[in-house]
Coordinates of C-alpha atoms in Angstrom, one line a residue:
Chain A
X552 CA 210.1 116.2 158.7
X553 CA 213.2 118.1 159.5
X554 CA 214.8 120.1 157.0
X555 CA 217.7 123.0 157.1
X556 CA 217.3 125.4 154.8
X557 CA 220.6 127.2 153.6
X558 CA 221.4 131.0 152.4
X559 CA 221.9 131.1 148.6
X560 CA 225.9 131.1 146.9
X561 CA 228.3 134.0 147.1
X562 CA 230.9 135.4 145.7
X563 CA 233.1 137.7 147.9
X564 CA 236.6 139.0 147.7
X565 CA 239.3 138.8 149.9
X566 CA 239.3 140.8 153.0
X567 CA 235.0 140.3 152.9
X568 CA 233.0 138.8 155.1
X569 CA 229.9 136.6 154.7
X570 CA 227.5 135.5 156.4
X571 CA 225.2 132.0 156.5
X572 CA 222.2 132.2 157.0
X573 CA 220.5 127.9 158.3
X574 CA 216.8 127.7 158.2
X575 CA 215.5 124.9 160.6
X576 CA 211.7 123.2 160.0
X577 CA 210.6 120.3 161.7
X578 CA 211.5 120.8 164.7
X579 CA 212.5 123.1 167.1
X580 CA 215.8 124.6 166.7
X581 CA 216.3 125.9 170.9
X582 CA 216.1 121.9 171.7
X583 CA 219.6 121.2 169.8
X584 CA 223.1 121.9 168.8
X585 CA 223.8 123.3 165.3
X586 CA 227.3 122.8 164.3
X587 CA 229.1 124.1 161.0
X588 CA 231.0 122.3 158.7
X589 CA 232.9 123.3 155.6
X590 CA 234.2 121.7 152.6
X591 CA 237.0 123.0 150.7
X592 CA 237.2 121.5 146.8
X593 CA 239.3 118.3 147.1
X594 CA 238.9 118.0 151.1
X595 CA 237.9 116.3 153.8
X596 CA 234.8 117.6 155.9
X597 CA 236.0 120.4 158.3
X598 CA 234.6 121.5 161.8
X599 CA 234.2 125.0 162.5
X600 CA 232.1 125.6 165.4
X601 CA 228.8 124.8 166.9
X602 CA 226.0 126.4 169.3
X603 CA 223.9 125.1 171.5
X604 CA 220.8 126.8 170.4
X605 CA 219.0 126.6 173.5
X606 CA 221.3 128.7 175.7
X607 CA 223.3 130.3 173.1
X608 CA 226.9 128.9 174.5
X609 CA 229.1 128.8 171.2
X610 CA 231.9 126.9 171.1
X611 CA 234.5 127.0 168.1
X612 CA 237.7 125.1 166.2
X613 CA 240.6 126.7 167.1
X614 CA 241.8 127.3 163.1
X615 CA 238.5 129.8 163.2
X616 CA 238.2 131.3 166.8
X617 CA 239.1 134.8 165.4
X618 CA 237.0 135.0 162.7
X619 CA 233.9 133.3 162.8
X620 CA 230.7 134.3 165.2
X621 CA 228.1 131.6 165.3
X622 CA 224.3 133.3 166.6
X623 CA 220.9 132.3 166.4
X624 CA 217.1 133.4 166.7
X625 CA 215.1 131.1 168.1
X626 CA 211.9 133.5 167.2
X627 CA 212.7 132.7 163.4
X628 CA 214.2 128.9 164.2
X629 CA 217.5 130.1 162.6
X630 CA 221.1 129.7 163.2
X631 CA 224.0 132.2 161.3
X632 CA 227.2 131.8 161.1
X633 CA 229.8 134.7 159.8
X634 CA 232.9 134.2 158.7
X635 CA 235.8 137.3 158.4
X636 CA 238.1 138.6 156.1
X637 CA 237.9 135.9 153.8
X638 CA 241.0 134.3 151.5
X639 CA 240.8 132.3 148.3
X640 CA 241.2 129.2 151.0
X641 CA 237.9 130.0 152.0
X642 CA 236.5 129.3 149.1
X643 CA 234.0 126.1 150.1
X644 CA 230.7 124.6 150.3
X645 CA 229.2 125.9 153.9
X646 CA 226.9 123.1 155.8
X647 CA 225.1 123.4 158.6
X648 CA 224.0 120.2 160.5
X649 CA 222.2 119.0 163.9
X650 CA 224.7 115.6 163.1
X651 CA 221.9 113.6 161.7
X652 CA 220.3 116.1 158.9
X653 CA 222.5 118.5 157.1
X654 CA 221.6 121.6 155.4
X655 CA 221.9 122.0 151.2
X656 CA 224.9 123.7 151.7
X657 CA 226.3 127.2 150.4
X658 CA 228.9 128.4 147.9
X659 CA 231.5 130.8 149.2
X660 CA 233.7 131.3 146.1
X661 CA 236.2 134.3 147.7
X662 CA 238.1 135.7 144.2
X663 CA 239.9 139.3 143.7
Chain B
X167 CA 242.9 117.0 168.1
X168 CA 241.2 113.3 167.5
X169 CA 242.9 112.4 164.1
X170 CA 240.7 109.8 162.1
X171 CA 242.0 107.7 159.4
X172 CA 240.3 105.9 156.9
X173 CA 241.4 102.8 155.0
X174 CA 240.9 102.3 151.7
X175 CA 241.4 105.7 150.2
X176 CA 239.0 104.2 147.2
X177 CA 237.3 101.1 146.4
X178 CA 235.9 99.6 143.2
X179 CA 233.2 97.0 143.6
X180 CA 231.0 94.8 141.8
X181 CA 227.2 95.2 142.2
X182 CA 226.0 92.1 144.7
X183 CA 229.6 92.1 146.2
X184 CA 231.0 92.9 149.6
X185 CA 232.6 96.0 150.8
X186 CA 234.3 97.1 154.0
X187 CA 235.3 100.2 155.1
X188 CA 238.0 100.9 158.2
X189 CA 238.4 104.1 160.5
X190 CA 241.1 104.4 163.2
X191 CA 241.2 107.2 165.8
X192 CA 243.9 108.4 167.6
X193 CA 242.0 108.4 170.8
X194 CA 238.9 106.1 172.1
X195 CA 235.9 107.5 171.3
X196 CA 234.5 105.7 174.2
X197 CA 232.6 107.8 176.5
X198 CA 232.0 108.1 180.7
X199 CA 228.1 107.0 179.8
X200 CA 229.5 103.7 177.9
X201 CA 228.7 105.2 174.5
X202 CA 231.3 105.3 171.9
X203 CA 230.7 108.3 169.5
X204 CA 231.5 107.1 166.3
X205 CA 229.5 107.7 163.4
X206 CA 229.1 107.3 159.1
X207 CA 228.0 109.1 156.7
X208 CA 227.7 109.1 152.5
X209 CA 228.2 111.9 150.6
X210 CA 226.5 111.2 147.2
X211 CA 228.2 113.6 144.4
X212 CA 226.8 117.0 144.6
X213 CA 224.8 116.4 147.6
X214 CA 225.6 117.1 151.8
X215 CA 226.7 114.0 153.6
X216 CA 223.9 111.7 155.0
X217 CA 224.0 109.9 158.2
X218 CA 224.3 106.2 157.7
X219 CA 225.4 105.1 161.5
X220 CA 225.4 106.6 164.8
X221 CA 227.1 105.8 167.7
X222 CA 229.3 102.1 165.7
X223 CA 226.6 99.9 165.0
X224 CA 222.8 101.9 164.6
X225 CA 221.5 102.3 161.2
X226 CA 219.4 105.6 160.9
X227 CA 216.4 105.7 160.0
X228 CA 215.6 104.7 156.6
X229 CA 219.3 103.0 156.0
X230 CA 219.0 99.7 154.4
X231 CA 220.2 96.7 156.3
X232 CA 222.6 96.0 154.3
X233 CA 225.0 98.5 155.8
X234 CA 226.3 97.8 159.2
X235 CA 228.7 99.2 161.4
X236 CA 231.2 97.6 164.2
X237 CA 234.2 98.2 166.5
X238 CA 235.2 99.6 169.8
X239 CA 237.6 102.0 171.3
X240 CA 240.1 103.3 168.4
X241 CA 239.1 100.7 165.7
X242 CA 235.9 101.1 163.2
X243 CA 234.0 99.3 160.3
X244 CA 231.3 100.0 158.2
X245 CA 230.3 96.9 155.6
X246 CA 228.1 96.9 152.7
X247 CA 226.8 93.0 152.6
X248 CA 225.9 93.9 149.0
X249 CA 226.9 97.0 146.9
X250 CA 224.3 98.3 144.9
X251 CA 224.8 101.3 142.2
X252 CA 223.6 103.8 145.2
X253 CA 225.7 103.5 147.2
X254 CA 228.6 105.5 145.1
X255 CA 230.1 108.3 146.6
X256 CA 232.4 109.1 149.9
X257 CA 232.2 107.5 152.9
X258 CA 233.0 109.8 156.3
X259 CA 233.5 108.1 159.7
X260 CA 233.2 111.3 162.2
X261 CA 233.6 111.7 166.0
X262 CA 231.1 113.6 168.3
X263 CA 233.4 112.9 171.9
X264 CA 235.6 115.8 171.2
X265 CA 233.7 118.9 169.0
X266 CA 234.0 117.1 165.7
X267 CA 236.6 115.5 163.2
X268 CA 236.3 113.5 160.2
X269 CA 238.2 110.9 158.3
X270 CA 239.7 111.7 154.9
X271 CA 237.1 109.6 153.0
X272 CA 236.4 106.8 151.1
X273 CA 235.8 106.8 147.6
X274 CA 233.6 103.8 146.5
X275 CA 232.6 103.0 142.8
X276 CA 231.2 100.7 140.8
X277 CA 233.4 98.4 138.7

């Protein structure tokens, strides 16, 4: 069955930068897009960017162009995202998802 | 940017009852192939969204039949025929034509 396996909670401060770590089984992860999605406490579900796994085009949401990188290894089936210097808005639960499965999520709590 | 909005903001229902969910775009989601990319998730509390519906009206797999999903162009609906305790949590609509946006989110309880 498909599953996407998510990097463990963090805590970074401001100025930091993190990065994701999305762990694909079931399938294999070259034949789809992985997008990333973030979800601030209180907020709606927020796009951040997505690759196409296969060919590695990235595309991204224009309120992250300059600081997030989206990359994968197809060797391991896993897609990364990573995310620079980090503000106490960033503090979020981190999903990856292929649309119809989702990852666990991660914790980003960003604090001084 | 496709803005989606999502009417009621929160609804309380009685287990066996009805409940109906509307999402309004601010473009069609209706594509060149005749597919309209609109789709539903629930977010259970503490857990990532789940897919419900894909593209209006297909149940995913393993989504009970009593949720269904309609519309066309800018207007959406998702129905529950009959609420039962598991389905509490938010509902998303989301739209795959243009990268992806999602609607504010629908709160649903149980009265």
């Amino acid at each position: 069955q498909v599953q996407l396996v998510q990097s463990g909670a963090e805590v970074k401060k401001p100025g930091a930068s993190v990065r994701f770590s999305c762990k694909a089984s079931g399938y294999i992860l070259s034949n789809y897009v992985m997008h990333w999605v973030r979800q601030a406490p209180g907020q709606r579900l927020e796009w951040m960017g997505w690759i196409n796994a296969g060919n590695g085009d990235t595309k991204y949401s224009q309120n992250f162009q300059r600081r997030v990188t989206i990359t994968r290894d197809t060797s391991a089936n896993t897609a990364y995202m990573e995310l620079n210097s980090l503000t106490s808005e960033d503090t979020a639960v981190y999903y990856c998802t292929r649309d119809d499965y989702w990852g666990q999520g991660t914790l980003v709590t960003v604090s001084s | 940017d496709i803005v989606l909005t999502q009417t009621p903001l929160s609804l309380s229902v009685t287990p066996g009852q009805p409940a109906s969910i509307s999402c309004k775009s601010s473009q069609s989601l209706l594509y060149s192939n005749g597919k309209t990319y609109l789709y539903w998730y629930l977010q259970k509390p503490g857990q990532p969204p789940q897919l419900l519906i894909y593209e209006v009206f297909n149940r995913f797999s393993g989504v009970p039949d009593r949720f269904s999903g309609s519309g066309s162009g800018t207007d959406f609906t998702l129905k529950i025929s009959r609420v039962e305790a598991e389905d509490v949590g938010i509902y998303y609509c989301m739209q795959s034509i243009q990268f992806r946006t999602f609607g504010q989110g629908t709160r649903v309880d149980i009265k």
